[in-house]
Amino acid sequence: MTDPILEVRGLSTHFFTDDGEVKAVRGVSFGVEPGETLGIVGESGCGKSVTAMSILGLVQRPGKVVAGEIMFKGSDLLKLTKEELRNIRGRDIAMIFQDPLSSLNPVLRVGYQIDEAMYAHDKIPRDQVERRGIDLLKQVRVSDAERRINDFPHQFSGGMRQRAMIAMGLSNKPDLLIADEPTTALDVTVQAQILELLRDLNEQTGAAIILITHNLGVVAGLCKRVLVMYAGEIVEEGTAEQIFERPQHPYTWSLLRSVPRIDANRGHRLLSIEGLPPDLIDLPQGCKFNPRCPFRVERCFKESPPIEQVAPAQHAACWVTMERAYAEMGAGTITDTSPGAASGVHPDGRRALPAAEVPAAVAEAGQ
Amino acid sequence: MAISTPVLEEYAGGTVAREQVGLWRDGFRRLRRNRLALAALVYLTILFVVAIVALFWTPYNPAAILPNTLTFLGPSAAHPLGTDDLGRDLLSRMMQGAQISLIVGVGTSAIVLTVGVVVGLIAGYFRGWIDNVISVFINIFYGIPGILVAIILYLVLGRGLGNIMIAISATAWMDMARLVRGQAFSIREREYIEAARASGARSGKILFGHILPNSLGPIIVQATFVIPIAILTEAFLSYLGLGIPSPLASWGSIASEGYAALPLEPYMMLWPAVALSLTLLAFNFLGDGLRDAFDPRQRL
Amino acid sequence: MLTRGTLIYIAQRLALIVFTLIAVSFLVFITVHSLPGSAFESERVHGKALQLVLHQYGLDRPILVQYWSFLTSAIHGNLGVSFQIRGLPITPLVMRELSVSAELGGTALLITIGIGTTFGVLAAMRQNSWVDYTLTSIAVVGYSVPSFVLAGLGVLIFSYWLPNVTNGVISYPAIWTGTYGTLVELSLPAVILGFYTSGQVTRITRAAMLEVLQQDYIRTARAKGLKSRVVTVRHALRNALIPVISILGPLVISIITGSVIIENIFGIPGLGKEFVESILGADYNVTVAVFTVYALLIGIANLVVDLLYTVVDPRIRY
Ligand SMILES: Nc1ncnc2c1ncn2[C@@H]1O[C@H](COP(=O)(O)OP(=O)(O)OP(=O)(O)O)[C@@H](O)[C@H]1O
Ligand code: SF4
Ligand SMILES: [Mg+2]
């Protein structure tokens, strides 16, 4: 095992809003090895983007990183000065975002926006910047790059904009590329092209990639290792094969069960399971998944499960784990996945409404 | 989409009503939290009281050139704000000025409200050639400074309190009409209007029962902002000697006389300057407060 | 740059301006000529002599005929003659006054935009801090305090108080001397005029900046590692200027409104002063001319603004 280039330890990021402290990310730890492709999955609002933004110091008021370390090439990003951090952003760690139209500045030419990233860091010799800008556009397979580089973003199609974003991200040959839902806003065919592009780039340039997504299919196609987040925490970590074939956390298991249903329809939330994620201001005691978990036991309401090794290279935070759930609760055959259904645990009236009875308005609000 | 059952209409109406109540409640809560707007409200209440008192009583006759009184008398017990270039009591004149400013401000706003809302609703609801005629007219005059139109019109109509309000309204109603027209356009599109229409409500009921209540927030805000504009325009005209005929005192005319007397007695300009500035400031703060509270969409 | 579409657009707008000018001048012409009295009354011309003068100026013809002759000569650039200064051609007079007003108004516009955008950006960058509250309050004060009040204050300080204190070393003339004034003479009225409208610019710049700073492309710019000054100016401000441009038209109107009173206070021989004098002196040809020139000015300003959009925002093409 090589040394990780990025190591996040105990990262917590909270938002101090008028309604209370939104504990969006709590005690997240993981590492990224050079050239690795890591996927982060989880429902909407579970803290994937906030984690990524925290790494680059892009969290804005009222948000604040309240604890943790982010070790990158031997220094803690959280302790750097603004200028030192600026030098890392876009140079060593690049980031691309979900919506490629709104992520490009409408009044500046695409080429300018790509070149600007290189000028800002002086890593690429100045006289090569323009040439490289065109080459990059070609590399991300924008046809007629010489001419299109002078276009404005609105003259590009959605897929081309995302390609331009990727070109921008790669311009300074970063060691790590964080892609936050790079395909969500795109057509299925374009999605596939972008993923293929990311895969090729990872192989050619050796840049590590963190891919954040709702879409398990996307992760399966690209990532060697996967983190599953729930309510601001990492609940399971493992190789793609482990996560998809032998998930140990009931949440991961539930997500996988819901894949086929939603995959059919792009544009809808790609992951969704019964019930709602908890309120991040007022979190439940014990395991944060207990209000929705079919396999919960008494202990789940009292103590938060620590993340522990469940198999070689696989970790999960669960008192029960799926291995036990299969063996003792018949997880392989159940059809009722409502809270406590498999374990029969509904302590002191804590029984949550079955999903079917959740009022439609509430369910929508949670999407 | 046509929803035509009575049940659905009632449901739609109920939603609108509930939405409205909620909006107003939230609005008042926001307004109460806005300290500047509250301070403005307190100041304006006092000013209104002064203006009403001035209807019945002023220390002296504001127009009277007082016998045995010196001109340009500084503030004293007998004349708390001093006397002017003709020896008239400035406090009395300022009180009358408050009256004039408020009448012009509120009166103009009322005219603008009536004309603007009616024209705007008609244009926005009926559309077609009526809307075209109104829009062309508004577009022609939209770019013309209101003060120029007001000056000419005021002189044509003849000097007087009523005419100055009409003269200022002559251009000011257009903003209101545009606003209401736009609101009517967008609200008309909404489902519950469709619902109301499909079930045979008459256009009058739709206009005043649905569109008007739904755009009340922005309309009130706009009407509030007309007040300082009217007060300022009146003061401008009076300052230029084109305003309220003397011996009626307007803050604008007192300021103009005060400007002439500046090297001799600066305080004479001070009172109308302070009164005008505070009053305009108060109305603007109040308008801002109302906008933040009741029309969050166009918050600046 | 100037595509065929743009040229067609400009042509259409120019046609619209001409239409507006005709409509506006017609309405003003009719209205003004219905005013009681005329410039000659004050000259004590009576009876036969008055008839003669009226005839000489064509004022005894039906009003529509008078307007028609005004219009036909106006198209040739001849705005008629003044009554008050018998027979003085109005076109050169108004042109000179326009240039004086443009000097004042143009300076004020620059001041307005300078102050307004600077304050707006600073307030937005420090949202909800005391800087923000102070600057936004100044903005409201700016358009609440009437310009003649500021003029009074300025004159009091610079023309009476400072000369007194400094024994006349510093002295500011309250009234303009030459046609175009001196730089010193220009400064006070231009600042007052500009300050009045700067409040609107401050508010709209602040709002636009706040809006823009929330945009995804600002996050992208920061993620690229650009310096924060570059993010603010190149990425945020350029986008925030688009809504600011949209109020340039109203701004020109505000400045014209303000200049009517400022020119009268400081004795600046511009259009605003002429407008008031002509209407008080019943010199109606001049009134109509000034009004029409104002309408033309505003029409052109609005056209320029719309064309400016295409420069700042590449998404807009006509
Ligand atoms: N500016 C903010 N103010 C308050 N809360 C915020 C803010 N930004 C994010 N949050 C909270 O942080 C939580 C995590 O948000 P995040 O954007 O990381 O979710 P995500 O996993 O990326 O979801 P999605 O898949 O929808 O992008 C959310 O529940 C949200 O409530
Ligand atoms: S079994 Fe318990 S610990 Fe495991 S996920 Fe369910 S609630 Fe959490
Ligand atoms: Mg996200």
XYZ file of N, CA, C and O in Angstrom, chain C residues 169-292:
496
model
N -8.890 83.045 1.149
C -7.943 82.254 0.360
C -8.704 81.196 -0.446
O -8.502 81.025 -1.634
N -9.582 80.492 0.276
C -10.466 79.565 -0.419
C -11.797 80.264 -0.597
O -12.407 80.730 0.368
N -12.211 80.399 -1.829
C -13.547 80.953 -2.000
C -14.166 80.315 -3.213
O -13.511 80.095 -4.233
N -15.424 79.969 -3.059
C -16.102 79.268 -4.134
C -17.232 80.146 -4.639
O -18.087 80.579 -3.866
N -17.242 80.437 -5.922
C -18.316 81.272 -6.444
C -19.608 80.468 -6.513
O -19.633 79.386 -7.075
N -20.654 80.996 -5.898
C -21.909 80.245 -5.874
C -22.584 80.260 -7.234
O -23.452 79.447 -7.509
N -22.203 81.198 -8.076
C -22.822 81.325 -9.389
C -21.758 81.137 -10.468
O -20.655 81.661 -10.360
N -22.126 80.400 -11.517
C -21.182 80.196 -12.615
C -20.879 81.513 -13.303
O -21.738 82.375 -13.443
N -19.640 81.601 -13.774
C -19.270 82.830 -14.470
C -19.402 82.678 -15.983
O -20.296 83.235 -16.597
N -18.567 81.865 -16.592
C -18.626 81.731 -18.056
C -19.718 80.778 -18.475
O -20.504 80.304 -17.653
N -19.768 80.481 -19.758
C -20.767 79.550 -20.250
C -20.519 78.153 -19.687
O -21.429 77.499 -19.194
N -19.286 77.711 -19.768
C -18.978 76.348 -19.357
C -18.421 76.247 -17.943
O -18.093 75.169 -17.485
N -18.299 77.369 -17.265
C -17.790 77.347 -15.909
C -16.333 76.918 -15.854
O -15.720 76.608 -16.876
N -15.771 76.928 -14.648
C -14.420 76.414 -14.476
C -14.530 75.053 -13.803
O -15.596 74.669 -13.345
N -13.407 74.372 -13.737
C -13.417 73.058 -13.110
C -13.893 73.153 -11.664
O -14.666 72.316 -11.184
N -13.439 74.210 -10.982
C -13.853 74.410 -9.594
C -15.354 74.667 -9.536
O -16.070 74.095 -8.709
N -15.818 75.511 -10.438
C -17.250 75.823 -10.438
C -18.088 74.592 -10.751
O -19.170 74.410 -10.210
N -17.568 73.750 -11.610
C -18.292 72.542 -12.006
C -18.391 71.546 -10.856
O -19.369 70.828 -10.713
N -17.336 71.525 -10.017
C -17.206 70.430 -9.070
C -18.400 70.296 -8.133
O -18.976 69.207 -8.009
N -18.794 71.386 -7.475
C -19.849 71.263 -6.467
C -21.180 70.810 -7.070
O -21.767 69.824 -6.599
N -21.679 71.499 -8.104
C -22.954 71.023 -8.669
C -22.871 69.597 -9.198
O -23.821 68.811 -9.018
N -21.758 69.233 -9.801
C -21.650 67.879 -10.358
C -21.656 66.837 -9.245
O -22.295 65.793 -9.367
N -20.947 67.124 -8.160
C -20.920 66.169 -7.052
C -22.310 66.029 -6.440
O -22.785 64.919 -6.164
N -22.989 67.160 -6.254
C -24.330 67.101 -5.661
C -25.267 66.296 -6.553
O -25.989 65.409 -6.098
N -25.213 66.601 -7.814
C -26.075 65.901 -8.775
C -25.742 64.405 -8.815
O -26.628 63.552 -8.832
N -24.456 64.113 -8.821
C -24.030 62.717 -8.896
C -24.345 61.952 -7.628
O -24.735 60.788 -7.665
N -24.208 62.612 -6.495
C -24.464 61.949 -5.225
C -25.920 61.528 -5.127
O -26.238 60.440 -4.659
N -26.790 62.410 -5.604
C -28.221 62.137 -5.513
C -28.575 60.803 -6.179
O -29.312 59.996 -5.621
N -28.042 60.569 -7.357
C -28.407 59.342 -8.065
C -27.541 58.144 -7.682
O -27.903 57.006 -7.962
N -26.404 58.408 -7.016
C -25.498 57.294 -6.728
C -26.146 56.254 -5.820
O -25.780 55.087 -5.847
N -27.101 56.688 -5.012
C -27.766 55.744 -4.109
C -28.404 54.592 -4.860
O -28.298 53.434 -4.465
N -29.051 54.929 -5.979
C -29.694 53.870 -6.765
C -28.648 52.895 -7.286
O -28.871 51.682 -7.313
N -27.520 53.446 -7.727
C -26.468 52.576 -8.263
C -25.901 51.700 -7.158
O -25.667 50.500 -7.347
N -25.680 52.283 -5.986
C -25.160 51.511 -4.867
C -26.058 50.319 -4.589
O -25.597 49.175 -4.480
N -27.343 50.588 -4.501
C -28.254 49.515 -4.119
C -28.303 48.422 -5.173
O -28.282 47.235 -4.857
N -28.371 48.818 -6.423
C -28.506 47.790 -7.443
C -27.192 47.020 -7.609
O -27.186 45.807 -7.817
N -26.053 47.726 -7.465
C -24.769 47.028 -7.550
C -24.643 46.031 -6.407
O -24.237 44.878 -6.599
N -25.018 46.473 -5.213
C -24.920 45.588 -4.055
C -25.784 44.341 -4.260
O -25.313 43.215 -4.090
N -27.030 44.574 -4.658
C -27.929 43.443 -4.853
C -27.391 42.502 -5.921
O -27.383 41.279 -5.756
N -26.905 43.089 -7.017
C -26.409 42.258 -8.112
C -25.162 41.493 -7.676
O -24.996 40.312 -7.996
N -24.282 42.147 -6.941
C -23.063 41.479 -6.474
C -23.427 40.304 -5.561
O -22.871 39.208 -5.685
N -24.352 40.552 -4.636
C -24.738 39.478 -3.715
C -25.283 38.293 -4.495
O -24.974 37.143 -4.201
N -26.089 38.616 -5.485
C -26.666 37.568 -6.312
C -25.561 36.810 -7.060
O -25.492 35.589 -7.051
N -24.679 37.569 -7.670
C -23.627 36.958 -8.485
C -22.673 36.128 -7.617
O -22.246 35.052 -8.015
N -22.361 36.643 -6.428
C -21.407 35.929 -5.579
C -21.930 34.550 -5.163
O -21.173 33.693 -4.738
N -23.246 34.348 -5.276
C -23.828 33.048 -4.955
C -23.716 32.081 -6.122
O -24.055 30.912 -5.994
N -23.344 32.595 -7.279
C -23.417 31.760 -8.479
C -22.340 30.677 -8.493
O -21.268 30.837 -7.918
N -22.664 29.614 -9.205
C -21.737 28.495 -9.291
C -20.405 28.887 -9.925
O -19.355 28.379 -9.550
N -20.465 29.809 -10.907
C -19.197 30.112 -11.586
C -18.230 30.874 -10.698
O -17.025 30.887 -10.958
N -18.730 31.492 -9.642
C -17.829 32.126 -8.679
C -17.107 31.036 -7.886
O -15.909 31.120 -7.623
N -17.865 30.003 -7.547
C -17.247 28.869 -6.857
C -16.185 28.234 -7.753
O -15.089 27.910 -7.311
N -16.513 28.102 -9.036
C -15.530 27.557 -9.976
C -14.271 28.423 -9.985
O -13.151 27.908 -9.928
N -14.487 29.726 -10.047
C -13.343 30.634 -10.118
C -12.473 30.492 -8.876
O -11.243 30.487 -8.954
N -13.110 30.359 -7.725
C -12.324 30.196 -6.505
C -11.645 28.835 -6.485
O -10.506 28.697 -6.047
N -12.348 27.821 -6.996
C -11.772 26.478 -7.008
C -10.557 26.407 -7.937
O -9.695 25.562 -7.777
N -10.513 27.321 -8.914
C -9.366 27.351 -9.819
C -8.130 27.913 -9.147
O -7.035 27.843 -9.683
N -8.344 28.537 -7.995
C -7.218 29.134 -7.307
C -6.919 30.550 -7.763
O -5.783 31.016 -7.651
N -7.935 31.251 -8.274
C -7.701 32.648 -8.657
C -7.607 33.496 -7.393
O -8.187 33.170 -6.366
N -6.878 34.600 -7.511
C -6.789 35.532 -6.381
C -8.169 36.140 -6.141
O -8.945 36.347 -7.077
N -8.466 36.458 -4.882
C -9.828 36.884 -4.578
C -10.161 38.204 -5.274
O -11.302 38.449 -5.635
N -9.142 39.029 -5.505
C -9.396 40.274 -6.224
C -9.836 39.986 -7.663
O -10.739 40.609 -8.198
N -9.187 38.982 -8.244
C -9.551 38.603 -9.614
C -10.970 38.045 -9.652
O -11.756 38.353 -10.550
N -11.289 37.232 -8.651
C -12.638 36.664 -8.602
C -13.664 37.790 -8.495
O -14.660 37.822 -9.215
N -13.383 38.745 -7.610
C -14.338 39.834 -7.396
C -14.501 40.688 -8.644
O -15.615 40.955 -9.082
N -13.393 41.115 -9.205
C -13.477 42.084 -10.294
C -13.816 41.399 -11.614
O -14.784 41.737 -12.282
N -13.040 40.400 -11.977
C -13.200 39.843 -13.316
C -14.429 38.951 -13.420
O -15.141 38.960 -14.406
N -14.677 38.177 -12.393
C -15.782 37.237 -12.497
C -17.086 37.783 -11.932
O -18.130 37.628 -12.535
N -17.021 38.419 -10.753
C -18.272 38.859 -10.130
C -18.723 40.206 -10.703
O -19.831 40.336 -11.198
N -17.841 41.200 -10.663
C -18.268 42.544 -11.036
C -18.753 42.617 -12.481
O -19.746 43.268 -12.776
N -18.065 41.906 -13.354
C -18.485 41.982 -14.765
C -19.913 41.505 -14.940
O -20.670 42.054 -15.731
N -20.284 40.487 -14.184
C -21.658 40.011 -14.279
C -22.619 40.933 -13.539
O -23.754 41.121 -13.959
N -22.127 41.497 -12.435
C -22.997 42.374 -11.648
C -23.298 43.664 -12.402
O -24.282 44.336 -12.140
N -22.424 44.019 -13.344
C -22.637 45.269 -14.083
C -23.835 45.182 -15.028
O -24.382 46.208 -15.414
N -24.232 43.969 -15.367
C -25.332 43.850 -16.328
C -26.610 44.493 -15.788
O -27.193 45.344 -16.452
N -27.040 44.136 -14.561
C -28.207 44.858 -14.036
C -27.933 46.346 -13.813
O -28.856 47.150 -13.904
N -26.686 46.700 -13.517
C -26.398 48.123 -13.323
C -26.656 48.886 -14.625
O -27.221 49.981 -14.620
N -26.279 48.285 -15.740
C -26.514 48.942 -17.020
C -28.002 49.191 -17.234
O -28.409 50.209 -17.785
N -28.817 48.256 -16.722
C -30.249 48.410 -16.957
C -30.819 49.651 -16.296
O -31.883 50.120 -16.681
N -30.134 50.207 -15.278
C -30.688 51.418 -14.692
C -30.023 52.674 -15.235
O -30.315 53.779 -14.800
N -29.124 52.517 -16.202
C -28.496 53.714 -16.763
C -29.537 54.642 -17.385
O -29.443 55.862 -17.268
N -30.525 54.074 -18.046
C -31.576 54.890 -18.654
C -32.305 55.722 -17.607
O -32.305 56.957 -17.673
N -32.900 55.073 -16.602
C -33.520 55.821 -15.513
C -32.554 56.806 -14.856
O -32.955 57.872 -14.414
N -31.281 56.424 -14.828
C -30.276 57.293 -14.215
C -30.153 58.604 -14.975
O -30.089 59.692 -14.383
N -30.115 58.501 -16.295
C -30.032 59.711 -17.114
C -31.250 60.602 -16.852
O -31.137 61.817 -16.709
N -32.401 59.961 -16.718
C -33.610 60.733 -16.433
C -33.502 61.417 -15.066
O -33.828 62.598 -14.914
N -33.019 60.680 -14.079
C -32.841 61.273 -12.751
C -31.901 62.462 -12.807
O -32.126 63.482 -12.157
N -30.828 62.305 -13.557
C -29.844 63.390 -13.622
C -30.444 64.600 -14.315
O -30.233 65.743 -13.898
N -31.222 64.368 -15.356
C -31.880 65.497 -16.019
C -32.829 66.194 -15.042
O -32.830 67.420 -14.911
N -33.616 65.382 -14.314
C -34.510 65.963 -13.316
C -33.732 66.820 -12.329
O -34.090 67.965 -12.056
N -32.660 66.236 -11.795
C -31.862 66.968 -10.830
C -31.231 68.208 -11.429
O -31.144 69.250 -10.776
N -30.826 68.097 -12.705
C -30.118 69.231 -13.298
C -31.046 70.424 -13.478
O -30.598 71.568 -13.458
N -32.352 70.183 -13.648
C -33.278 71.313 -13.787
C -33.132 72.233 -12.585
O -33.028 73.451 -12.713
N -33.076 71.632 -11.397
C -33.014 72.482 -10.208
C -31.589 72.947 -9.929
O -31.358 74.099 -9.564
N -30.617 72.068 -10.146
C -29.228 72.438 -9.868
C -28.788 73.590 -10.777
O -28.123 74.533 -10.344
N -29.159 73.517 -12.043
C -28.771 74.592 -12.970
C -29.378 75.916 -12.547
O -28.759 76.972 -12.676
N -30.595 75.856 -12.038
C -31.227 77.095 -11.591
C -30.566 77.636 -10.339
O -30.413 78.845 -10.188
N -30.184 76.743 -9.438
C -29.553 77.212 -8.200
C -28.193 77.835 -8.487
O -27.877 78.914 -7.997
N -27.397 77.166 -9.302
C -26.029 77.633 -9.514
C -25.902 78.541 -10.729
O -24.793 78.902 -11.111
N -27.030 78.883 -11.327
C -26.977 79.779 -12.481
C -26.176 79.185 -13.630
O -25.389 79.880 -14.274
N -26.370 77.903 -13.888
C -25.636 77.251 -14.977
C -26.466 77.369 -16.253
O -27.623 76.924 -16.280
N -25.929 77.974 -17.303
C -26.737 78.249 -18.491
C -26.970 77.010 -19.347
O -26.515 76.935 -20.480
N -27.696 76.041 -18.790
C -27.970 74.813 -19.526
C -29.443 74.706 -19.876
O -30.218 75.659 -19.702
N -29.817 73.535 -20.347
C -31.201 73.315 -20.782
C -32.198 73.461 -19.634
O -33.304 73.968 -19.824
N -31.813 72.995 -18.449
C -32.730 73.013 -17.321
C -33.116 74.429 -16.926
O -34.273 74.733 -16.657
N -32.107 75.288 -16.917
C -32.373 76.690 -16.581
C -33.245 77.304 -17.655
O -34.215 78.004 -17.373
N -32.899 76.999 -18.891
C -33.668 77.553 -20.011
C -35.115 77.096 -19.957
O -36.036 77.876 -20.221
N -35.313 75.837 -19.608
C -36.678 75.302 -19.566
C -37.543 76.115 -18.611
O -38.628 76.573 -18.956
N -37.031 76.315 -17.394
C -37.805 77.057 -16.393
C -37.999 78.504 -16.841
O -39.102 79.059 -16.762
N -36.943 79.108 -17.340
C -37.059 80.507 -17.752
C -38.037 80.662 -18.903
O -38.842 81.593 -18.939
N -37.961 79.738 -19.855
C -38.832 79.873 -21.016
C -40.292 79.714 -20.611
O -41.163 80.424 -21.114
N -40.538 78.834 -19.676
C -41.934 78.623 -19.322
C -42.448 79.782 -18.473
O -43.594 80.193 -18.582
N -41.568 80.320 -17.630
C -41.978 81.494 -16.846
C -42.150 82.698 -17.749
O -43.012 83.545 -17.525
N -41.335 82.783 -18.797
C -41.409 83.914 -19.703
C -42.348 83.682 -20.873
O -42.384 84.471 -21.809
N -43.091 82.581 -20.835
C -44.045 82.250 -21.883
C -43.389 82.199 -23.261
O -43.996 82.507 -24.274
N -42.127 81.793 -23.284
C -41.404 81.694 -24.558
C -41.582 80.269 -25.075
O -40.678 79.437 -24.999
N -42.769 79.989 -25.601
C -43.167 78.597 -25.788
C -42.372 77.843 -26.838
O -42.180 76.639 -26.723
N -41.940 78.532 -27.860
C -41.119 77.836 -28.849
C -39.901 77.209 -28.184
O -39.495 76.095 -28.501
N -39.317 77.963 -27.269
C -38.126 77.463 -26.576
C -38.505 76.271 -25.687
O -37.803 75.259 -25.660
N -39.631 76.399 -24.982
C -40.073 75.291 -24.129
C -40.201 73.996 -24.941
O -39.682 72.942 -24.547
N -40.882 74.101 -26.046
C -41.083 72.919 -26.885
C -39.741 72.372 -27.363
O -39.493 71.161 -27.342
N -38.863 73.302 -27.760
C -37.557 72.868 -28.266
C -36.777 72.125 -27.184
O -36.225 71.042 -27.433
N -36.723 72.708 -25.998
C -35.954 72.083 -24.923
C -36.531 70.712 -24.590
O -35.808 69.722 -24.446
N -37.848 70.663 -24.501
C -38.501 69.404 -24.179
C -38.155 68.337 -25.217
O -37.818 67.193 -24.897
N -38.229 68.743 -26.478
C -37.950 67.785 -27.545
C -36.503 67.307 -27.498
O -36.215 66.123 -27.702
